[in-house]
CSV table of N, CA and C in Angstrom, one decimal:
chain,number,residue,atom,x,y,z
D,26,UNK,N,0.8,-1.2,0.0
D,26,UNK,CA,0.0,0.0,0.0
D,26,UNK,C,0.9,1.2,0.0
D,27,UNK,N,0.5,2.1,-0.7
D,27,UNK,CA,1.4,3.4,-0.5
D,27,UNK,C,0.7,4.1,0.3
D,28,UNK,N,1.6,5.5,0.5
D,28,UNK,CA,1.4,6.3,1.8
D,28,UNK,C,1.3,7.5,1.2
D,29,UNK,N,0.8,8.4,1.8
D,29,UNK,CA,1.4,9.9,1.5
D,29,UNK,C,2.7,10.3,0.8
D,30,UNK,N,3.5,9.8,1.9
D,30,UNK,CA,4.7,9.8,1.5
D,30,UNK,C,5.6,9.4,0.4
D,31,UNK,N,5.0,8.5,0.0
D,31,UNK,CA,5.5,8.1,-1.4
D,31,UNK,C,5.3,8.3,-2.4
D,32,UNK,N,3.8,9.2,-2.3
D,32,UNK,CA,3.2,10.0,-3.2
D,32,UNK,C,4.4,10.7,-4.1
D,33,UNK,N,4.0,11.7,-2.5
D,33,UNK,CA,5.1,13.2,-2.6
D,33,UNK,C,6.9,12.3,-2.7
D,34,UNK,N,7.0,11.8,-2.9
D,34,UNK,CA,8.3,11.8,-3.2
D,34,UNK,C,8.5,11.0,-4.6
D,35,UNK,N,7.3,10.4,-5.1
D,35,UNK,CA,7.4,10.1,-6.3
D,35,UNK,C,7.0,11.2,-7.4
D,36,UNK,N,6.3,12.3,-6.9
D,36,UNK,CA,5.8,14.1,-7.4
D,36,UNK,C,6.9,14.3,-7.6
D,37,UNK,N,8.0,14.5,-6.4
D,37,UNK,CA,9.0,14.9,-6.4
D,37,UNK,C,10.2,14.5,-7.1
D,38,UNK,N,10.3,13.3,-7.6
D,38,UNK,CA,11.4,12.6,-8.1
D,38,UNK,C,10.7,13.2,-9.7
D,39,UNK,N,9.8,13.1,-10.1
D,39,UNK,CA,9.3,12.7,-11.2
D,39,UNK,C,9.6,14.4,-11.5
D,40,UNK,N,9.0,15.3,-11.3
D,40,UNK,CA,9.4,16.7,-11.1
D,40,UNK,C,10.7,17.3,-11.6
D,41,UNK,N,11.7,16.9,-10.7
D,41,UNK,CA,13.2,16.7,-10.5
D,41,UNK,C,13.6,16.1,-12.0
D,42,UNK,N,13.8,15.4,-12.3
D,42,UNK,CA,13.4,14.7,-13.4
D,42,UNK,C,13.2,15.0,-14.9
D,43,UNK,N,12.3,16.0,-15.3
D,43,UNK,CA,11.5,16.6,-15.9
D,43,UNK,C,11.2,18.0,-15.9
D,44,UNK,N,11.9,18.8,-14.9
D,44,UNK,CA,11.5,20.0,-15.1
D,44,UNK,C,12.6,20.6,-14.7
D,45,UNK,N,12.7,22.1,-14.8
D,45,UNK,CA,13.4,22.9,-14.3
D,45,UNK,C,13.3,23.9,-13.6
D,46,UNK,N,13.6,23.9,-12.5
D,46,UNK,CA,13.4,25.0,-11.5
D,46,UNK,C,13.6,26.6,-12.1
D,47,UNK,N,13.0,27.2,-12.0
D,47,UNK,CA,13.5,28.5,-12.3
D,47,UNK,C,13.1,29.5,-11.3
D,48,UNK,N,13.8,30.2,-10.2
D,48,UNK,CA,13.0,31.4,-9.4
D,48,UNK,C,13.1,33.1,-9.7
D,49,UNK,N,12.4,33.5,-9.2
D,49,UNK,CA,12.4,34.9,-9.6
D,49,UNK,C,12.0,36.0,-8.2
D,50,UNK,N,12.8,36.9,-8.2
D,50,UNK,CA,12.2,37.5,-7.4
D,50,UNK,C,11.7,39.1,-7.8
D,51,UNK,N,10.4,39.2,-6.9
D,51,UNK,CA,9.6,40.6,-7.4
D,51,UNK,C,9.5,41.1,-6.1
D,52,UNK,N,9.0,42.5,-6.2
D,52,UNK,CA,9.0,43.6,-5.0
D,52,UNK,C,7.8,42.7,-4.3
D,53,UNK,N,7.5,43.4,-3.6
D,53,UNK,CA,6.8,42.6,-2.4
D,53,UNK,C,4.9,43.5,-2.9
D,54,UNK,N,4.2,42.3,-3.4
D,54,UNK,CA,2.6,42.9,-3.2
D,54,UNK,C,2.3,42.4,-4.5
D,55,UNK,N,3.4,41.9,-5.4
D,55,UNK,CA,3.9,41.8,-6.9
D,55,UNK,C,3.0,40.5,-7.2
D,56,UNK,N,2.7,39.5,-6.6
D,56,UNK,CA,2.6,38.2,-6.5
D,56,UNK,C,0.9,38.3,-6.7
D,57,UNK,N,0.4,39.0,-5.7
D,57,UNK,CA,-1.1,39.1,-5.6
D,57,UNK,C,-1.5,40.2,-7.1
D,58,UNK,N,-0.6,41.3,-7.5
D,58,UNK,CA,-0.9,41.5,-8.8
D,58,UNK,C,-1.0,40.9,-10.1
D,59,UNK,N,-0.2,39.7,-9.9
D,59,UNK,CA,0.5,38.5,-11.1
D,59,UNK,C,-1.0,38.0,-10.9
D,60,UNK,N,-1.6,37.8,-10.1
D,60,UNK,CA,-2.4,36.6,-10.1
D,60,UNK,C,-3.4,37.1,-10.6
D,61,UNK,N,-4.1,38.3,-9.7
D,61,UNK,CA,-5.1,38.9,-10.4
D,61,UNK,C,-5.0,39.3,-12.1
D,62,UNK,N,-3.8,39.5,-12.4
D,62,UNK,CA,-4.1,39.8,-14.2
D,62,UNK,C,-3.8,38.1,-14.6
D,63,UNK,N,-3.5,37.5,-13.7
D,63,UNK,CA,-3.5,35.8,-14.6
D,63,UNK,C,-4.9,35.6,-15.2
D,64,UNK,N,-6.1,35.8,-13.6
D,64,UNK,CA,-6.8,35.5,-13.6
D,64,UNK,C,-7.8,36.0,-14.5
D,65,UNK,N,-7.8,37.4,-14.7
D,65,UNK,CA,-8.5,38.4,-15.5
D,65,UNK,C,-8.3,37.8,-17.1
D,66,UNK,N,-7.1,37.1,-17.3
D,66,UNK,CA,-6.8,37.4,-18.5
D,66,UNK,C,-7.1,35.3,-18.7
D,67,UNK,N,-7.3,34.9,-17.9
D,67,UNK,CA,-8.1,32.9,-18.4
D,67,UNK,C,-7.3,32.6,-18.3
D,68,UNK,N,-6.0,32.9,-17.1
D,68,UNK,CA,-5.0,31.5,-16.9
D,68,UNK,C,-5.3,30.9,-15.5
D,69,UNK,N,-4.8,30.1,-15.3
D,69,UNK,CA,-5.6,29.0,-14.4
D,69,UNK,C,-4.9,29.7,-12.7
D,70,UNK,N,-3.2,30.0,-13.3
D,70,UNK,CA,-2.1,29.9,-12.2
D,70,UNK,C,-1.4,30.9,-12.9
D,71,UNK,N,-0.4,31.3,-11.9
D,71,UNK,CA,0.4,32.2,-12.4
D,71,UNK,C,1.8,32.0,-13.3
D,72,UNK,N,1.8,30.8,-12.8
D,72,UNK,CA,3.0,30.2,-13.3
D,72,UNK,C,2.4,29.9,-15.0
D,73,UNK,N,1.3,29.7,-15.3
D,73,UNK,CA,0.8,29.6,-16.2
D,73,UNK,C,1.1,31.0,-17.2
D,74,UNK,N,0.8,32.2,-16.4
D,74,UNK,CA,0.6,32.8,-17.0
D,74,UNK,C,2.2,33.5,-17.7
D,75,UNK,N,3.0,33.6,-16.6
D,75,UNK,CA,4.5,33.3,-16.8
D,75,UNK,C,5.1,32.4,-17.9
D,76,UNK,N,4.6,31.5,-18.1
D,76,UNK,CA,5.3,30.8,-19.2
D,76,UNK,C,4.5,31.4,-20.3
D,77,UNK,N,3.1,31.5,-20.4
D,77,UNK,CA,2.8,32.4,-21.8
D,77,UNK,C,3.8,33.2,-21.9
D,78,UNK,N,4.0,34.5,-20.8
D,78,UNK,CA,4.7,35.5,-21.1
D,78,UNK,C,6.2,35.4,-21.9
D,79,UNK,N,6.7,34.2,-21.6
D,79,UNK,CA,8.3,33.6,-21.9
D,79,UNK,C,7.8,33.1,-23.3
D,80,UNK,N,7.1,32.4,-23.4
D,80,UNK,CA,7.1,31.7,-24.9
D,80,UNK,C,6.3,33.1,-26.1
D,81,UNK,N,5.6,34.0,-25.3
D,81,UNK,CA,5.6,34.9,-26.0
D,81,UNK,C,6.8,35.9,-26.6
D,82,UNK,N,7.7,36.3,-25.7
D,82,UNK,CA,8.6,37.0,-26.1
D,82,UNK,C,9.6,36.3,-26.8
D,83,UNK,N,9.8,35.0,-26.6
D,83,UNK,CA,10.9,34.1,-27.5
D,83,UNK,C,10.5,34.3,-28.6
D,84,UNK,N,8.9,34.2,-29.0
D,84,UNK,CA,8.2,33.9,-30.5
D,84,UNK,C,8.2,34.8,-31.1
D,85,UNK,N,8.9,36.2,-30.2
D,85,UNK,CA,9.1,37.6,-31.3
D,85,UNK,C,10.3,37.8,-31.7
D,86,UNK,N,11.2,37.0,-31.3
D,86,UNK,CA,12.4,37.2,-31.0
D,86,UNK,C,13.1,36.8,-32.4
């Protein structure tokens, strides 16, 4: 039987794995404005809406 735990450490291995960490840092209040225009604008997450913004500017590039 699995556990919680093995869940989250199989998320995490699999994650690790497959993706790449990227962090960023913004002024402080920055976070709750990302979200609200994610939101306004039909993205689910913000991170969502972040990667539009990256694949958008590459595609002008």
């Amino acid at each position: 039987m699995y556990t919680k735990k093995d869940a989250y450490d199989y998320i995490n291995r699999y994650q690790r794995e497959n993706y790449d960490r990227i962090t960023i840092l913004r002024k402080s209040g920055e976070k709750e404005r990302l979200t609200q225009i994610a939101k306004n604008n039909g993205y689910k997450t913000v991170t969502e809406f972040i990667n539009a913004a990256i694949d958008e500017k590459i595609s002008r590039m």
